[in-house]
C-alpha positions as YAML, in Angstrom:
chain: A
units: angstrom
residues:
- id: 1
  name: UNK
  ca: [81.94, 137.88, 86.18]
- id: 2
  name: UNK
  ca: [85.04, 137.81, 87.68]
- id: 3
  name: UNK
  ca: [88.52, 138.79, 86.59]
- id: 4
  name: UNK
  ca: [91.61, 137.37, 87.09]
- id: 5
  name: UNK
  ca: [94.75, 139.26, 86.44]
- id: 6
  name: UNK
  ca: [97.85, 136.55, 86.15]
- id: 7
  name: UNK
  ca: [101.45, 137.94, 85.65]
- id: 8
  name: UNK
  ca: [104.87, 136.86, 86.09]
- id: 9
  name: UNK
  ca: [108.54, 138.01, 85.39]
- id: 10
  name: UNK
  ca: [110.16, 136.57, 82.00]
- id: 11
  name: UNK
  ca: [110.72, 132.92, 82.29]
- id: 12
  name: UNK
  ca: [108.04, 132.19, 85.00]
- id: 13
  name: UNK
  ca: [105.90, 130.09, 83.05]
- id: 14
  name: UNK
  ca: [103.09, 132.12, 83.11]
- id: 15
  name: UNK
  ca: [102.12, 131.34, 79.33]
- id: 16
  name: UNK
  ca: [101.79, 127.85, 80.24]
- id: 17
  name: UNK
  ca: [99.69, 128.87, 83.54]
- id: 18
  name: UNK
  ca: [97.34, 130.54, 81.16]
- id: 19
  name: UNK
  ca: [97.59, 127.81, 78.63]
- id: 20
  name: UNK
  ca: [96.59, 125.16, 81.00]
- id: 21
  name: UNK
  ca: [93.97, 128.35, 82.32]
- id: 22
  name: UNK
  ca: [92.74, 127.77, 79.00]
- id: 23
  name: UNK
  ca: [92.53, 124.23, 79.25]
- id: 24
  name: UNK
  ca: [90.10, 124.38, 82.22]
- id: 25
  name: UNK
  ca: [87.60, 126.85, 80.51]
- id: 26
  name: UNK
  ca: [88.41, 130.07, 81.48]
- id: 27
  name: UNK
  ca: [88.95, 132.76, 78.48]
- id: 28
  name: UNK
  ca: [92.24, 134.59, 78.71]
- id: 29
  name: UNK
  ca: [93.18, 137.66, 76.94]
- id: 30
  name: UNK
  ca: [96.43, 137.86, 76.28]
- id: 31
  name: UNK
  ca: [98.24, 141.33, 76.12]
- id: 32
  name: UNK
  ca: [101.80, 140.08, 74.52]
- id: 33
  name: UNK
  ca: [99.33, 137.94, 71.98]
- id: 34
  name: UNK
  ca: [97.49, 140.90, 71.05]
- id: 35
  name: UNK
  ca: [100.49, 143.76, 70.65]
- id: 36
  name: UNK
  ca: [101.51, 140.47, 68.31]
- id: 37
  name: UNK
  ca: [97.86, 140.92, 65.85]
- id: 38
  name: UNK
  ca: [98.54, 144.87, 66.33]
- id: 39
  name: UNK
  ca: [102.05, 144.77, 64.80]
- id: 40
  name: UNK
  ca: [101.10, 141.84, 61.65]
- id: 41
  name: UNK
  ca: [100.02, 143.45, 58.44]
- id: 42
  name: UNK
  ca: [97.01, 145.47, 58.77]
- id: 43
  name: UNK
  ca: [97.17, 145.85, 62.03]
- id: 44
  name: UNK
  ca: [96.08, 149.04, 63.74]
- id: 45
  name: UNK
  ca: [99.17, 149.56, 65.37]
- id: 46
  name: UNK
  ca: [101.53, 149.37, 62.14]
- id: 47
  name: UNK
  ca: [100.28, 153.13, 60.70]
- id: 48
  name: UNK
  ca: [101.08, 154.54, 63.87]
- id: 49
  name: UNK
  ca: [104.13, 153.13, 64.67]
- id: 50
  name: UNK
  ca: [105.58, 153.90, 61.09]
- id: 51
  name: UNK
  ca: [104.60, 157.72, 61.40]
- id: 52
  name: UNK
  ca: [106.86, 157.71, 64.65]
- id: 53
  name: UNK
  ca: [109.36, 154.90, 63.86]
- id: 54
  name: UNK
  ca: [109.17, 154.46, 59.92]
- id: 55
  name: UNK
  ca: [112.72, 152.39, 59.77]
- id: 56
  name: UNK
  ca: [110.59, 149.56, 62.04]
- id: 57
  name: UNK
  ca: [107.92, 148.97, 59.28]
- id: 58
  name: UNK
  ca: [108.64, 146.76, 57.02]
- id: 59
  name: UNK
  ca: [106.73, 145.18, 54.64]
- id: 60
  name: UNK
  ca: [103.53, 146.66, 56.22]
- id: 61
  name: UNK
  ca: [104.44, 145.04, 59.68]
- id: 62
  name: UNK
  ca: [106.33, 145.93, 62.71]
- id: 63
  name: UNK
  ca: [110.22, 144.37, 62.71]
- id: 64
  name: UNK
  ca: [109.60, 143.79, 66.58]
- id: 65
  name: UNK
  ca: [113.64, 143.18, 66.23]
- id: 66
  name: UNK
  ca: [114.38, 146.66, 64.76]
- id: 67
  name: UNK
  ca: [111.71, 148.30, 66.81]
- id: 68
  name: UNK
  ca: [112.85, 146.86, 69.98]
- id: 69
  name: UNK
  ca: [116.72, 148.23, 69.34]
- id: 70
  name: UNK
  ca: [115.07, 151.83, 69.23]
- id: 71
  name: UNK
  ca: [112.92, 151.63, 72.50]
- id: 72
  name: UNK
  ca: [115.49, 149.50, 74.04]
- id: 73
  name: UNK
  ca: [117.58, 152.05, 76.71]
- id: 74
  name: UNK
  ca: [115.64, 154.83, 75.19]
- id: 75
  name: UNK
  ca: [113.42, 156.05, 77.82]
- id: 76
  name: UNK
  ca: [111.81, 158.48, 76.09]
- id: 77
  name: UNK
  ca: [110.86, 156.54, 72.76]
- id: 78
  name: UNK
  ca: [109.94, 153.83, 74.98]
- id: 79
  name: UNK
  ca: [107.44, 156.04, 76.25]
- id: 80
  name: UNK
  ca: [106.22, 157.14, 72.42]
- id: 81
  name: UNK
  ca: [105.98, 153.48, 71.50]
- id: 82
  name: UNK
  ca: [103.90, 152.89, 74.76]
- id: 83
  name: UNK
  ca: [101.18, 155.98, 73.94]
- id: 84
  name: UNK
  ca: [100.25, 154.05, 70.82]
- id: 85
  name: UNK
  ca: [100.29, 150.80, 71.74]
- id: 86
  name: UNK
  ca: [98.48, 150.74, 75.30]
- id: 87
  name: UNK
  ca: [95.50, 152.97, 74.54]
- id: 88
  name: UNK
  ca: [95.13, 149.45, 71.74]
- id: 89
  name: UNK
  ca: [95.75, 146.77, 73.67]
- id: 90
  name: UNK
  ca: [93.19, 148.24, 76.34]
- id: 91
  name: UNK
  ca: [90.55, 148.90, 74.29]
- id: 92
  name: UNK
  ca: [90.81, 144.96, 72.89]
- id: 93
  name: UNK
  ca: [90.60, 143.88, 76.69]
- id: 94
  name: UNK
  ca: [87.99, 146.35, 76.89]
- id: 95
  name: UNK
  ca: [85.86, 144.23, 73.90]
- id: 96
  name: UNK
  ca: [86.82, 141.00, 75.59]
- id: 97
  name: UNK
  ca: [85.66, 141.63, 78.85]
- id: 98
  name: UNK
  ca: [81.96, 143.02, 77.44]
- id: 99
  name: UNK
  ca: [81.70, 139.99, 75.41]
- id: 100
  name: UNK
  ca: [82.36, 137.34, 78.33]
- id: 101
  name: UNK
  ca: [79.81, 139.70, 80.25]
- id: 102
  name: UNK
  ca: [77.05, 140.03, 78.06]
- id: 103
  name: UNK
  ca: [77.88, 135.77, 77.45]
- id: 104
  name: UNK
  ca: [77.67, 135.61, 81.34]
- id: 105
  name: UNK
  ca: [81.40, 133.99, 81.65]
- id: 106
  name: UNK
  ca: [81.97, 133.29, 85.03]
- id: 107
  name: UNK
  ca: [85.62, 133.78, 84.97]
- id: 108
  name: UNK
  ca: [88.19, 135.42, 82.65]
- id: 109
  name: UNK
  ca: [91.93, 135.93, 83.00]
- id: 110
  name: UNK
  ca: [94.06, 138.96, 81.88]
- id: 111
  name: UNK
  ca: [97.68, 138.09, 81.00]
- id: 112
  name: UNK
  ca: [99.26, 140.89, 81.74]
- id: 113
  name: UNK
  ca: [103.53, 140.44, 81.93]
- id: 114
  name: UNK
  ca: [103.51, 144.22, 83.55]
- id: 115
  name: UNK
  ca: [100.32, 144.13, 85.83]
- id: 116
  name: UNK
  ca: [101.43, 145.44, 88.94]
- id: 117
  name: UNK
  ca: [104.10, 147.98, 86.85]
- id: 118
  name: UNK
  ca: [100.88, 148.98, 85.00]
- id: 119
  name: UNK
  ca: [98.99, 149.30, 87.98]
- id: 120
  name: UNK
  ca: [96.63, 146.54, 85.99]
- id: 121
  name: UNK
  ca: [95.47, 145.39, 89.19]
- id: 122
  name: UNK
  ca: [92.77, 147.76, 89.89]
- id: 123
  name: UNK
  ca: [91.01, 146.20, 86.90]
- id: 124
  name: UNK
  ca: [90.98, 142.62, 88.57]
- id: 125
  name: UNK
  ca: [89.14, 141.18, 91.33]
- id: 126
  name: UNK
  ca: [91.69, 139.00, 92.10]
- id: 127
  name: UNK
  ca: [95.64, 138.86, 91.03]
- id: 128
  name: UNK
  ca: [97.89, 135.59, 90.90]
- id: 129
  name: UNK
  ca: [101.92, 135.48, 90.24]
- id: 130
  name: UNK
  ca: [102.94, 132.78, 88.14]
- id: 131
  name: UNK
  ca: [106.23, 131.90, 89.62]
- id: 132
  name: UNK
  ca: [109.74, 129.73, 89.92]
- id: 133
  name: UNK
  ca: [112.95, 129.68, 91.16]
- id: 134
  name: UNK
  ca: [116.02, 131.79, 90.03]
- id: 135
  name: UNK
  ca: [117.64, 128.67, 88.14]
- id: 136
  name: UNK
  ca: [114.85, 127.94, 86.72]
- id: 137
  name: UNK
  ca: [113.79, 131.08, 84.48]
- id: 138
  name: UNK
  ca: [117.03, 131.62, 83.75]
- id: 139
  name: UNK
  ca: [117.56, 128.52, 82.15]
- id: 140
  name: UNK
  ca: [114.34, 129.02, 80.29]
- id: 141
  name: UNK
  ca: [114.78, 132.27, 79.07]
- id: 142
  name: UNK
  ca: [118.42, 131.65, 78.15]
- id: 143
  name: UNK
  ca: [117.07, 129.00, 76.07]
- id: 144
  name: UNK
  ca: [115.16, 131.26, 73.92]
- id: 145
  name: UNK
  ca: [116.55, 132.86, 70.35]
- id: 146
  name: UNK
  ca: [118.86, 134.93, 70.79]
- id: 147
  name: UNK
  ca: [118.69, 135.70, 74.60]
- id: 148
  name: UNK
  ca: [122.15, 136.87, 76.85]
- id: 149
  name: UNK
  ca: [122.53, 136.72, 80.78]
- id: 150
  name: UNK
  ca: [123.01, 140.34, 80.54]
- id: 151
  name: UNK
  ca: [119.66, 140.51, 77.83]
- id: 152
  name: UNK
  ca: [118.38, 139.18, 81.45]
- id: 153
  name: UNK
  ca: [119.57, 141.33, 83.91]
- id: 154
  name: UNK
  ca: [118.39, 144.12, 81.73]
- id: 155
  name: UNK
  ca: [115.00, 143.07, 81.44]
- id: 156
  name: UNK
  ca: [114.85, 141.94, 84.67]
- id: 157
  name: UNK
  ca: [116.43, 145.48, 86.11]
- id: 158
  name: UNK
  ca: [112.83, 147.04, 84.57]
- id: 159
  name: UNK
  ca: [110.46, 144.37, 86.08]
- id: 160
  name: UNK
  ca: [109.37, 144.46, 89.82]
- id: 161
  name: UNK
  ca: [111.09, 141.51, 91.54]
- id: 162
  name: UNK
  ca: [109.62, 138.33, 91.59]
- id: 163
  name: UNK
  ca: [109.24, 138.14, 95.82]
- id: 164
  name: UNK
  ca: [107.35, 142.04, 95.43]
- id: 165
  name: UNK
  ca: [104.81, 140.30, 92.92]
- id: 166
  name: UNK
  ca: [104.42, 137.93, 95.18]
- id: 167
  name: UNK
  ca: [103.90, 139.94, 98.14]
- id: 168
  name: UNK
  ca: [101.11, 141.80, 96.38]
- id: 169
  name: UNK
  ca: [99.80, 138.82, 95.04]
- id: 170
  name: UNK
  ca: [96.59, 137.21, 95.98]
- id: 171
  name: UNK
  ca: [97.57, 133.85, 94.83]
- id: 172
  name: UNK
  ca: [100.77, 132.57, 93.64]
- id: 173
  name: UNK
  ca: [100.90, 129.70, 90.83]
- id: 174
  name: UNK
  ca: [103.98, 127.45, 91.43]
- id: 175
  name: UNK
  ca: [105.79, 126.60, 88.21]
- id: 176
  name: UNK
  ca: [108.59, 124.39, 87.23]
- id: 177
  name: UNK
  ca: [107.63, 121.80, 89.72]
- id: 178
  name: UNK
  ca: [105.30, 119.65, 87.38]
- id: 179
  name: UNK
  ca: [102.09, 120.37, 85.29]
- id: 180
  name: UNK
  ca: [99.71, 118.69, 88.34]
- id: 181
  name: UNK
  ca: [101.37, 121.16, 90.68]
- id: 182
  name: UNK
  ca: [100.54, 124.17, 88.51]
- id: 183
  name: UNK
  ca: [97.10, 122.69, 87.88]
- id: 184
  name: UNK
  ca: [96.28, 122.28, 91.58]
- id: 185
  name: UNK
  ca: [96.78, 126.00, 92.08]
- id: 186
  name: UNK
  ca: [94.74, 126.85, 89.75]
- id: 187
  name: UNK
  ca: [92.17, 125.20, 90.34]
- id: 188
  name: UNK
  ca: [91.97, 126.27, 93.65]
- id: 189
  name: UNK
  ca: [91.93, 129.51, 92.56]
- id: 190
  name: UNK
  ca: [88.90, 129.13, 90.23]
- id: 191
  name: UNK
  ca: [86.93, 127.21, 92.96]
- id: 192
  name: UNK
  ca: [87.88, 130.25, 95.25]
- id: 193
  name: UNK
  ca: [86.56, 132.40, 92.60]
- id: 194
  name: UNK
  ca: [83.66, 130.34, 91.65]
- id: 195
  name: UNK
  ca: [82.39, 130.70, 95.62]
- id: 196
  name: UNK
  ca: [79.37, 132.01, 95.77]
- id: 197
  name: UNK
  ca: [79.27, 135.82, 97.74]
...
């Protein structure tokens, strides 16, 4: 089996990448989509995170709002909230890669938004950077709920710059030039994959 780590800074597109991933058969974990389940009622995180940060749980869930105004600029909380939440997320990729192995899956992705921050990339056999230009993600991400030009900067100030991902990249996935561009790419990165040897 073979993994495929895909990242990309905010805005890149990289959900649709692994949506249309998806779409051509491969099973993707997703790491955002699972720190999601962790913080709903019930999940494992929620105990955790209330014994350390007990005004973000509310209703039995994580206020990802509340939570994130706490970690936000707060280096060392930050750090707290990441102690619980990574050893969970990991050990759900963990599950998801034995069960595509023991099912034989040829190929599997791992969304990871932090790969290369995380140092993910020793767990893949191959990396690609979902990416687009400036304009672009900033007009999609400015588009979201909520979101500020300096929200932006400040996220983008703690994620390693698009052209770096790149760089360490093994493939890059354009986006925000058309669906059948994005497609293309990937599916010459599955055939690449898919090689036998």
């Amino acid at each position: 089996m073979k993994i495929l780590g895909i990242t990309g800074s905010i805005g890149m597109g990289k959900s649709t990448a692994c949506q249309l991933l998806r779409c051509l058969g491969v099973p993707v974990h997703d790491a955002d989509a699972t720190v999601h389940r962790l913080y709903q009622q019930g999940g494992a995180a929620v105990p955790l995170i209330a014994a350390r940060f007990p005004e973000a749980v509310r209703n039995g869930q994580v206020d990802r709002v509340a939570l994130g105004r706490m970690v936000f600029g707060n280096p060392a909380a930050l750090r707290v909230l990441e102690r619980i939440v990574h050893p969970l997320v990991q050990a759900e990729e963990r599950a998801f890669l034995a069960r595509h192995r023991r099912r034989r899956t040829p190929v599997v992705a791992l969304d990871i938004p932090l790969l290369f921050e995380s140092r993910g990339q020793r767990r893949c056999d191959a990396v690609a950077v979902v990416t687009a230009h400036a304009l672009i993600q900033q007009q999609r991400v400015l588009a979201r709920p909520g979101m500020t030009l300096d929200r932006l900067r400040q996220i983008r100030s703690k994620q390693m710059p698009d052209s770096e991902k790149r760089r360490r990249a093994d493939y890059i996935v354009p986006s925000g030039l058309g669906r059948g561009v994005t497609i293309r790419a990937l599916k010459r990165i599955l055939a690449d994959l898919n090689r036998p040897g």
